[in-house]
PDB file of C-alpha atoms in Angstrom:
ATOM      1  CA  UNK A 888      57.529  23.604  96.192  1.00 45.00           C
ATOM      2  CA  UNK A 889      55.469  27.177  95.597  1.00 41.00           C
ATOM      3  CA  UNK A 890      52.846  28.429  97.300  1.00 41.00           C
ATOM      4  CA  UNK A 891      50.587  28.433  94.491  1.00 43.00           C
ATOM      5  CA  UNK A 892      51.744  24.908  93.395  1.00 47.00           C
ATOM      6  CA  UNK A 893      50.637  23.724  97.292  1.00 43.00           C
ATOM      7  CA  UNK A 894      46.490  25.154  96.573  1.00 39.00           C
ATOM      8  CA  UNK A 895      46.842  23.695  92.986  1.00 45.00           C
ATOM      9  CA  UNK A 896      47.048  20.344  94.694  1.00 46.00           C
ATOM     10  CA  UNK A 897      44.853  21.164  98.015  1.00 42.00           C
ATOM     11  CA  UNK A 898      41.477  19.496  97.784  1.00 47.00           C
ATOM     12  CA  UNK A 899      38.715  21.276  96.732  1.00 43.00           C
ATOM     13  CA  UNK A 900      37.293  21.272  99.948  1.00 44.00           C
ATOM     14  CA  UNK A 901      40.136  21.599 102.045  1.00 42.00           C
ATOM     15  CA  UNK A 902      41.074  24.693  99.768  1.00 38.00           C
ATOM     16  CA  UNK A 903      38.094  26.997 100.543  1.00 38.00           C
ATOM     17  CA  UNK A 904      38.744  26.156 104.545  1.00 40.00           C
ATOM     18  CA  UNK A 905      42.120  26.950 103.644  1.00 36.00           C
ATOM     19  CA  UNK A 906      41.164  30.352 102.603  1.00 37.00           C
ATOM     20  CA  UNK A 907      38.128  30.782 104.490  1.00 38.00           C
ATOM     21  CA  UNK A 908      40.434  30.493 107.318  1.00 35.00           C
ATOM     22  CA  UNK A 909      42.747  33.265 106.110  1.00 38.00           C
ATOM     23  CA  UNK A 910      45.566  30.423 106.775  1.00 36.00           C
ATOM     24  CA  UNK A 911      47.276  30.726 103.788  1.00 40.00           C
ATOM     25  CA  UNK A 912      48.545  34.519 103.639  1.00 43.00           C
ATOM     26  CA  UNK A 913      48.433  35.662 107.114  1.00 39.00           C
ATOM     27  CA  UNK A 914      51.738  33.112 108.085  1.00 42.00           C
ATOM     28  CA  UNK A 915      53.515  35.196 105.131  1.00 44.00           C
ATOM     29  CA  UNK A 916      52.287  38.542 106.454  1.00 48.00           C
ATOM     30  CA  UNK A 917      50.175  41.857 106.885  1.00 58.00           C
ATOM     31  CA  UNK A 918      48.897  45.293 106.387  1.00 62.00           C
ATOM     32  CA  UNK A 919      51.409  47.380 108.020  1.00 66.00           C
ATOM     33  CA  UNK A 920      52.443  51.152 107.891  1.00 63.00           C
ATOM     34  CA  UNK A 921      55.551  52.674 105.993  1.00 63.00           C
ATOM     35  CA  UNK A 922      56.426  55.475 107.271  1.00 63.00           C
ATOM     36  CA  UNK A 923      57.701  57.125 104.117  1.00 64.00           C
ATOM     37  CA  UNK A 924      54.620  56.760 102.318  1.00 63.00           C
ATOM     38  CA  UNK A 925      52.543  57.199 105.507  1.00 67.00           C
ATOM     39  CA  UNK A 926      49.909  54.535 104.553  1.00 67.00           C
ATOM     40  CA  UNK A 927      49.590  50.986 105.622  1.00 69.00           C
ATOM     41  CA  UNK A 928      50.749  48.655 103.003  1.00 64.00           C
ATOM     42  CA  UNK A 929      49.733  44.536 102.405  1.00 63.00           C
ATOM     43  CA  UNK A 930      53.635  43.323 102.410  1.00 67.00           C
ATOM     44  CA  UNK A 931      54.200  39.197 102.308  1.00 65.00           C
ATOM     45  CA  UNK A 932      57.604  38.747 101.445  1.00 68.00           C
ATOM     46  CA  UNK A 933      60.514  40.042 102.832  1.00 71.00           C
ATOM     47  CA  UNK A 934      63.559  42.783 102.024  1.00 72.00           C
ATOM     48  CA  UNK A 935      65.893  40.182 102.276  1.00 74.00           C
ATOM     49  CA  UNK A 936      63.928  37.625  99.352  1.00 71.00           C
ATOM     50  CA  UNK A 937      63.242  40.125  97.264  1.00 75.00           C
ATOM     51  CA  UNK A 938      66.783  41.483  97.249  1.00 74.00           C
ATOM     52  CA  UNK A 939      67.494  37.610  96.304  1.00 73.00           C
ATOM     53  CA  UNK A 940      65.525  37.150  93.779  1.00 72.00           C
ATOM     54  CA  UNK A 941      66.485  40.105  91.758  1.00 78.00           C
ATOM     55  CA  UNK A 942      70.547  39.419  92.691  1.00 82.00           C
ATOM     56  CA  UNK A 943      69.997  37.350  89.597  1.00 79.00           C
ATOM     57  CA  UNK A 944      68.433  40.122  87.357  1.00 82.00           C
ATOM     58  CA  UNK A 945      71.076  42.245  87.912  1.00 87.00           C
ATOM     59  CA  UNK A 946      73.702  39.679  86.923  1.00 87.00           C
ATOM     60  CA  UNK A 947      71.376  38.729  83.485  1.00 86.00           C
ATOM     61  CA  UNK A 948      70.808  42.545  82.786  1.00 86.00           C
ATOM     62  CA  UNK A 949      74.881  42.990  83.282  1.00 89.00           C
ATOM     63  CA  UNK A 950      75.684  40.263  81.071  1.00 90.00           C
ATOM     64  CA  UNK A 951      73.617  41.137  78.296  1.00 90.00           C
ATOM     65  CA  UNK A 952      73.855  44.861  77.990  1.00 92.00           C
ATOM     66  CA  UNK A 953      77.503  46.857  78.069  1.00 95.00           C
ATOM     67  CA  UNK A 954      78.113  49.370  81.353  1.00 96.00           C
ATOM     68  CA  UNK A 955      79.165  52.361  79.797  1.00 97.00           C
ATOM     69  CA  UNK A 956      82.654  53.074  78.774  1.00 96.00           C
ATOM     70  CA  UNK A 957      83.651  56.045  80.022  1.00 97.00           C
ATOM     71  CA  UNK A 958      84.226  56.328  83.897  1.00 97.00           C
ATOM     72  CA  UNK A 959      83.409  60.009  84.247  1.00 97.00           C
ATOM     73  CA  UNK A 960      79.469  59.102  83.105  1.00 98.00           C
ATOM     74  CA  UNK A 961      79.980  56.490  86.310  1.00 98.00           C
ATOM     75  CA  UNK A 962      81.340  58.776  88.350  1.00 98.00           C
ATOM     76  CA  UNK A 963      79.376  60.825  88.298  1.00 98.00           C
ATOM     77  CA  UNK A 964      76.045  59.103  88.329  1.00 98.00           C
ATOM     78  CA  UNK A 965      77.980  57.628  91.127  1.00 98.00           C
ATOM     79  CA  UNK A 966      78.320  60.965  93.374  1.00 98.00           C
ATOM     80  CA  UNK A 967      74.594  61.497  92.450  1.00 98.00           C
ATOM     81  CA  UNK A 968      73.270  58.208  93.886  1.00 97.00           C
ATOM     82  CA  UNK A 969      75.532  58.481  96.469  1.00 97.00           C
ATOM     83  CA  UNK A 970      74.572  61.772  97.929  1.00 97.00           C
ATOM     84  CA  UNK A 971      70.569  61.041  97.314  1.00 97.00           C
ATOM     85  CA  UNK A 972      70.997  57.740  99.143  1.00 96.00           C
ATOM     86  CA  UNK A 973      72.620  59.035 102.016  1.00 96.00           C
ATOM     87  CA  UNK A 974      70.329  61.608 102.067  1.00 96.00           C
ATOM     88  CA  UNK A 975      67.436  58.865 102.159  1.00 94.00           C
ATOM     89  CA  UNK A 976      68.252  57.361 105.120  1.00 91.00           C
ATOM     90  CA  UNK A 977      68.371  54.216 104.382  1.00 91.00           C
ATOM     91  CA  UNK A 978      71.484  53.009 105.946  1.00 86.00           C
ATOM     92  CA  UNK A 979      71.024  49.403 105.544  1.00 85.00           C
ATOM     93  CA  UNK A 980      70.807  49.028 102.202  1.00 89.00           C
ATOM     94  CA  UNK A 981      73.489  47.880  99.460  1.00 90.00           C
ATOM     95  CA  UNK A 982      73.743  50.583  96.533  1.00 94.00           C
ATOM     96  CA  UNK A 983      75.269  50.290  93.618  1.00 95.00           C
ATOM     97  CA  UNK A 984      74.628  52.115  91.237  1.00 97.00           C
ATOM     98  CA  UNK A 985      75.491  51.865  87.050  1.00 97.00           C
ATOM     99  CA  UNK A 986      75.926  53.864  83.465  1.00 97.00           C
ATOM    100  CA  UNK A 987      74.060  51.294  80.896  1.00 96.00           C
ATOM    101  CA  UNK A 988      74.817  52.238  77.088  1.00 97.00           C
ATOM    102  CA  UNK A 989      71.705  51.890  75.877  1.00 93.00           C
ATOM    103  CA  UNK A 990      69.505  54.654  73.785  1.00 93.00           C
ATOM    104  CA  UNK A 991      66.964  53.734  75.600  1.00 90.00           C
ATOM    105  CA  UNK A 992      65.842  56.615  77.687  1.00 90.00           C
ATOM    106  CA  UNK A 993      64.740  55.178  81.186  1.00 89.00           C
ATOM    107  CA  UNK A 994      66.284  54.151  84.579  1.00 91.00           C
ATOM    108  CA  UNK A 995      65.064  51.596  86.866  1.00 89.00           C
ATOM    109  CA  UNK A 996      65.822  50.391  90.687  1.00 87.00           C
ATOM    110  CA  UNK A 997      66.085  46.872  91.615  1.00 85.00           C
ATOM    111  CA  UNK A 998      64.975  44.991  95.204  1.00 82.00           C
ATOM    112  CA  UNK A 999      68.278  45.556  97.214  1.00 83.00           C
ATOM    113  CA  UNK A1000      69.819  49.237  96.400  1.00 89.00           C
ATOM    114  CA  UNK A1001      70.638  48.233  92.240  1.00 91.00           C
ATOM    115  CA  UNK A1002      69.880  50.706  90.344  1.00 94.00           C
ATOM    116  CA  UNK A1003      70.767  51.344  86.302  1.00 93.00           C
ATOM    117  CA  UNK A1004      70.170  54.221  83.905  1.00 96.00           C
ATOM    118  CA  UNK A1005      70.576  53.705  80.770  1.00 94.00           C
ATOM    119  CA  UNK A1006      73.096  56.087  78.810  1.00 96.00           C
ATOM    120  CA  UNK A1007      69.558  57.922  76.665  1.00 94.00           C
ATOM    121  CA  UNK A1008      68.260  59.077  79.987  1.00 94.00           C
ATOM    122  CA  UNK A1009      71.413  60.309  80.982  1.00 96.00           C
ATOM    123  CA  UNK A1010      71.700  62.262  77.796  1.00 95.00           C
ATOM    124  CA  UNK A1011      68.536  63.283  77.835  1.00 93.00           C
ATOM    125  CA  UNK A1012      68.849  65.059  80.756  1.00 95.00           C
ATOM    126  CA  UNK A1013      70.171  68.193  81.006  1.00 95.00           C
ATOM    127  CA  UNK A1014      71.838  68.660  84.274  1.00 97.00           C
ATOM    128  CA  UNK A1015      73.261  66.687  88.027  1.00 98.00           C
ATOM    129  CA  UNK A1016      69.850  68.338  89.223  1.00 97.00           C
ATOM    130  CA  UNK A1017      67.617  66.327  86.495  1.00 97.00           C
ATOM    131  CA  UNK A1018      69.631  62.976  86.881  1.00 97.00           C
ATOM    132  CA  UNK A1019      68.876  63.213  90.652  1.00 97.00           C
ATOM    133  CA  UNK A1020      65.457  64.220  90.507  1.00 96.00           C
ATOM    134  CA  UNK A1021      65.248  60.297  88.833  1.00 95.00           C
ATOM    135  CA  UNK A1022      67.368  58.850  91.058  1.00 96.00           C
ATOM    136  CA  UNK A1023      65.826  60.709  94.545  1.00 96.00           C
ATOM    137  CA  UNK A1024      62.542  58.707  91.999  1.00 93.00           C
ATOM    138  CA  UNK A1025      64.471  55.109  92.019  1.00 92.00           C
ATOM    139  CA  UNK A1026      65.409  54.996  95.720  1.00 94.00           C
ATOM    140  CA  UNK A1027      61.739  56.514  96.303  1.00 92.00           C
ATOM    141  CA  UNK A1028      61.067  52.998  95.243  1.00 90.00           C
ATOM    142  CA  UNK A1029      62.763  51.572  97.504  1.00 88.00           C
ATOM    143  CA  UNK A1030      62.870  53.762 100.806  1.00 89.00           C
ATOM    144  CA  UNK A1031      58.005  52.829 100.372  1.00 83.00           C
ATOM    145  CA  UNK A1032      58.843  49.250  99.485  1.00 82.00           C
ATOM    146  CA  UNK A1033      57.150  48.993  96.191  1.00 74.00           C
ATOM    147  CA  UNK A1034      58.953  45.979  94.708  1.00 77.00           C
ATOM    148  CA  UNK A1035      57.272  44.032  97.726  1.00 76.00           C
ATOM    149  CA  UNK A1036      53.691  45.824  97.818  1.00 77.00           C
ATOM    150  CA  UNK A1037      52.979  44.770  94.318  1.00 78.00           C
ATOM    151  CA  UNK A1038      55.156  41.394  94.761  1.00 73.00           C
ATOM    152  CA  UNK A1039      52.794  40.594  97.602  1.00 70.00           C
ATOM    153  CA  UNK A1040      49.602  42.113  95.574  1.00 67.00           C
ATOM    154  CA  UNK A1041      50.316  40.108  92.388  1.00 69.00           C
ATOM    155  CA  UNK A1042      50.328  36.702  95.070  1.00 68.00           C
ATOM    156  CA  UNK A1043      46.651  37.736  96.401  1.00 64.00           C
ATOM    157  CA  UNK A1044      45.396  38.356  93.327  1.00 61.00           C
ATOM    158  CA  UNK A1045      46.309  35.309  92.058  1.00 64.00           C
ATOM    159  CA  UNK A1046      45.335  33.316  95.242  1.00 59.00           C
ATOM    160  CA  UNK A1047      41.426  34.767  95.647  1.00 56.00           C
ATOM    161  CA  UNK A1048      41.508  34.558  91.593  1.00 51.00           C
ATOM    162  CA  UNK A1049      42.631  30.281  92.257  1.00 58.00           C
ATOM    163  CA  UNK A1050      39.670  30.681  94.537  1.00 55.00           C
ATOM    164  CA  UNK A1051      36.890  31.940  92.514  1.00 50.00           C
ATOM    165  CA  UNK A1052      37.703  29.526  90.172  1.00 53.00           C
ATOM    166  CA  UNK A1053      37.371  26.787  92.000  1.00 55.00           C
ATOM    167  CA  UNK A1054      33.551  28.296  93.307  1.00 51.00           C
ATOM    168  CA  UNK A1055      32.667  29.179  90.010  1.00 47.00           C
ATOM    169  CA  UNK A1056      33.318  25.401  88.550  1.00 55.00           C
ATOM    170  CA  UNK A1057      30.337  24.063  91.486  1.00 53.00           C
ATOM    171  CA  UNK A1058      28.307  26.504  89.784  1.00 51.00           C
ATOM    172  CA  UNK A1059      29.260  26.793  86.361  1.00 47.00           C
ATOM    173  CA  UNK A1060      31.105  23.619  85.278  1.00 52.00           C
ATOM    174  CA  UNK A1061      33.350  23.998  82.158  1.00 56.00           C
ATOM    175  CA  UNK A1062      33.044  28.458  82.072  1.00 50.00           C
ATOM    176  CA  UNK A1063      34.750  28.407  85.039  1.00 49.00           C
ATOM    177  CA  UNK A1064      38.319  28.853  83.678  1.00 57.00           C
ATOM    178  CA  UNK A1065      36.349  32.002  81.295  1.00 54.00           C
ATOM    179  CA  UNK A1066      34.865  33.076  84.490  1.00 48.00           C
ATOM    180  CA  UNK A1067      38.140  32.947  86.597  1.00 50.00           C
ATOM    181  CA  UNK A1068      40.517  34.908  83.369  1.00 54.00           C
ATOM    182  CA  UNK A1069      37.654  37.667  83.666  1.00 51.00           C
ATOM    183  CA  UNK A1070      38.094  38.295  87.567  1.00 46.00           C
ATOM    184  CA  UNK A1071      41.282  37.828  87.030  1.00 50.00           C
ATOM    185  CA  UNK A1072      41.470  40.969  84.165  1.00 52.00           C
ATOM    186  CA  UNK A1073      38.753  43.009  86.730  1.00 53.00           C
ATOM    187  CA  UNK A1074      41.550  42.502  89.539  1.00 47.00           C
ATOM    188  CA  UNK A1075      44.468  43.094  87.354  1.00 50.00           C
ATOM    189  CA  UNK A1076      42.937  46.438  86.152  1.00 49.00           C
ATOM    190  CA  UNK A1077      40.705  47.850  89.151  1.00 54.00           C
ATOM    191  CA  UNK A1078      43.469  47.123  91.801  1.00 47.00           C
ATOM    192  CA  UNK A1079      47.021  46.649  90.055  1.00 49.00           C
ATOM    193  CA  UNK A1080      47.865  48.680  88.013  1.00 51.00           C
ATOM    194  CA  UNK A1081      46.214  51.827  89.634  1.00 57.00           C
ATOM    195  CA  UNK A1082      47.991  50.731  92.815  1.00 59.00           C
ATOM    196  CA  UNK A1083      51.030  50.620  90.135  1.00 77.00           C
ATOM    197  CA  UNK A1084      50.557  54.506  89.380  1.00 79.00           C
ATOM    198  CA  UNK A1085      49.990  55.402  92.318  1.00 83.00           C
ATOM    199  CA  UNK A1086      53.242  54.085  93.453  1.00 84.00           C
ATOM    200  CA  UNK A1087      54.864  56.092  90.897  1.00 88.00           C
ATOM    201  CA  UNK A1088      53.443  59.012  92.240  1.00 89.00           C
ATOM    202  CA  UNK A1089      54.708  58.276  95.416  1.00 90.00           C
ATOM    203  CA  UNK A1090      58.142  57.742  94.011  1.00 91.00           C
ATOM    204  CA  UNK A1091      58.081  61.253  92.881  1.00 92.00           C
ATOM    205  CA  UNK A1092      57.030  62.361  95.956  1.00 93.00           C
ATOM    206  CA  UNK A1093      59.608  61.281  98.116  1.00 93.00           C
ATOM    207  CA  UNK A1094      62.101  61.977  95.235  1.00 94.00           C
ATOM    208  CA  UNK A1095      61.544  65.446  95.756  1.00 95.00           C
ATOM    209  CA  UNK A1096      61.716  64.936  99.282  1.00 94.00           C
ATOM    210  CA  UNK A1097      65.226  63.200  98.963  1.00 95.00           C
ATOM    211  CA  UNK A1098      66.874  65.774  96.832  1.00 95.00           C
ATOM    212  CA  UNK A1099      65.729  68.644  98.176  1.00 94.00           C
ATOM    213  CA  UNK A1100      67.513  67.177 101.313  1.00 95.00           C
ATOM    214  CA  UNK A1101      70.208  66.543  99.603  1.00 96.00           C
ATOM    215  CA  UNK A1102      70.793  70.141  98.232  1.00 96.00           C
ATOM    216  CA  UNK A1103      69.296  69.928  94.787  1.00 97.00           C
ATOM    217  CA  UNK A1104      66.288  72.074  93.344  1.00 95.00           C
ATOM    218  CA  UNK A1105      63.632  70.467  93.294  1.00 94.00           C
ATOM    219  CA  UNK A1106      62.098  72.209  89.843  1.00 94.00           C
ATOM    220  CA  UNK A1107      65.076  70.290  87.796  1.00 95.00           C
ATOM    221  CA  UNK A1108      62.007  67.478  88.681  1.00 94.00           C
ATOM    222  CA  UNK A1109      59.424  69.385  86.851  1.00 94.00           C
ATOM    223  CA  UNK A1110      62.020  70.624  84.244  1.00 93.00           C
ATOM    224  CA  UNK A1111      62.911  66.919  83.729  1.00 92.00           C
ATOM    225  CA  UNK A1112      59.624  65.765  83.311  1.00 89.00           C
ATOM    226  CA  UNK A1113      58.862  68.630  80.835  1.00 89.00           C
ATOM    227  CA  UNK A1114      61.455  67.071  78.641  1.00 88.00           C
ATOM    228  CA  UNK A1115      60.933  63.512  78.827  1.00 86.00           C
ATOM    229  CA  UNK A1116      56.623  65.003  77.556  1.00 82.00           C
ATOM    230  CA  UNK A1117      58.457  66.859  74.694  1.00 82.00           C
ATOM    231  CA  UNK A1118      60.278  63.430  73.792  1.00 71.00           C
ATOM    232  CA  UNK A1119      57.774  61.186  74.291  1.00 57.00           C
ATOM    233  CA  UNK A1120      54.360  62.320  72.887  1.00 47.00           C
ATOM    234  CA  UNK A1121      52.804  58.280  72.349  1.00 46.00           C
ATOM    235  CA  UNK A1122      51.271  57.770  76.110  1.00 54.00           C
ATOM    236  CA  UNK A1123      49.158  54.586  76.783  1.00 52.00           C
ATOM    237  CA  UNK A1124      45.726  55.130  77.725  1.00 50.00           C
ATOM    238  CA  UNK A1125      46.352  56.039  81.638  1.00 50.00           C
ATOM    239  CA  UNK A1126      43.550  53.580  82.598  1.00 47.00           C
ATOM    240  CA  UNK A1127      45.660  50.464  80.700  1.00 48.00           C
ATOM    241  CA  UNK A1128      48.869  51.680  81.693  1.00 57.00           C
ATOM    242  CA  UNK A1129      51.327  51.371  84.741  1.00 64.00           C
ATOM    243  CA  UNK A1130      52.434  54.803  85.208  1.00 73.00           C
ATOM    244  CA  UNK A1131      50.627  58.223  85.668  1.00 77.00           C
ATOM    245  CA  UNK A1132      50.095  60.808  82.184  1.00 79.00           C
ATOM    246  CA  UNK A1133      52.752  62.943  81.791  1.00 78.00           C
ATOM    247  CA  UNK A1134      50.445  65.621  82.468  1.00 83.00           C
ATOM    248  CA  UNK A1135      48.674  64.030  85.575  1.00 84.00           C
ATOM    249  CA  UNK A1136      52.917  63.952  87.076  1.00 85.00           C
ATOM    250  CA  UNK A1137      53.752  66.908  86.154  1.00 87.00           C
ATOM    251  CA  UNK A1138      50.628  69.334  87.872  1.00 88.00           C
ATOM    252  CA  UNK A1139      51.773  66.881  91.403  1.00 90.00           C
ATOM    253  CA  UNK A1140      55.542  67.586  90.195  1.00 90.00           C
ATOM    254  CA  UNK A1141      54.501  71.463  89.778  1.00 90.00           C
ATOM    255  CA  UNK A1142      52.562  71.029  93.516  1.00 90.00           C
ATOM    256  CA  UNK A1143      55.780  69.948  95.240  1.00 86.00           C
ATOM    257  CA  UNK A1144      58.421  72.271  93.362  1.00 81.00           C
ATOM    258  CA  UNK A1145      56.663  75.198  91.898  1.00 65.00           C
ATOM    259  CA  UNK A1146      56.201  75.335  88.341  1.00 51.00           C
ATOM    260  CA  UNK A1147      59.105  76.265  86.625  1.00 52.00           C
ATOM    261  CA  UNK A1148      59.453  79.205  84.439  1.00 52.00           C
TER     262      UNK A1148
END
């Protein structure tokens, strides 16, 4: 039975007692300092649990999206990935690097070290260094444990909204659901999305550090994102987005690596 199902099944008074005592979240995890980012983060789930959850997603993606058949591309991506992974110092991760046949200009990493690059991004990159910049960014997410932190934040938000709904129902009756939904949106835009943007900038910073350690030029990260900016002019409003704007990202990267002339 899931945590949220257990919470929903508790009597109202007992739920408030449990939440008030902190008995729901405390046994699952705690705030701890992440050495990669230098800040404390709330982690309620283990890396092992996340790896198990991502395993099926990885299998599903490979079943739905064909791999690039050109083995030279697969070998190139794997060589860059292994160089960046070795430089990251993350020795307890079972890394796998796959190029997928899709025109989408994107890449991703799943907990457990499964890294996917779409053909569109590989074709857009002008050099191995630019691919290394993206690879460093993705591996930076793993070093920073961003997936565990995001899932933990969402779990905490869900628990908090459920508790608020119980409290509001005594005061607002039939309007409690609407009030709880508004609270949930406020938490999403005020907490979860800003943290996501912070994660992206942290991954950029860690990516620049690790690509430098692997022997790639950090300036390649700037040139890649300049190319991305020119290719992807339409962006959502920054406060509605899970990612920083291209301009914000470029300013941060130029401070880390120096501007590309």
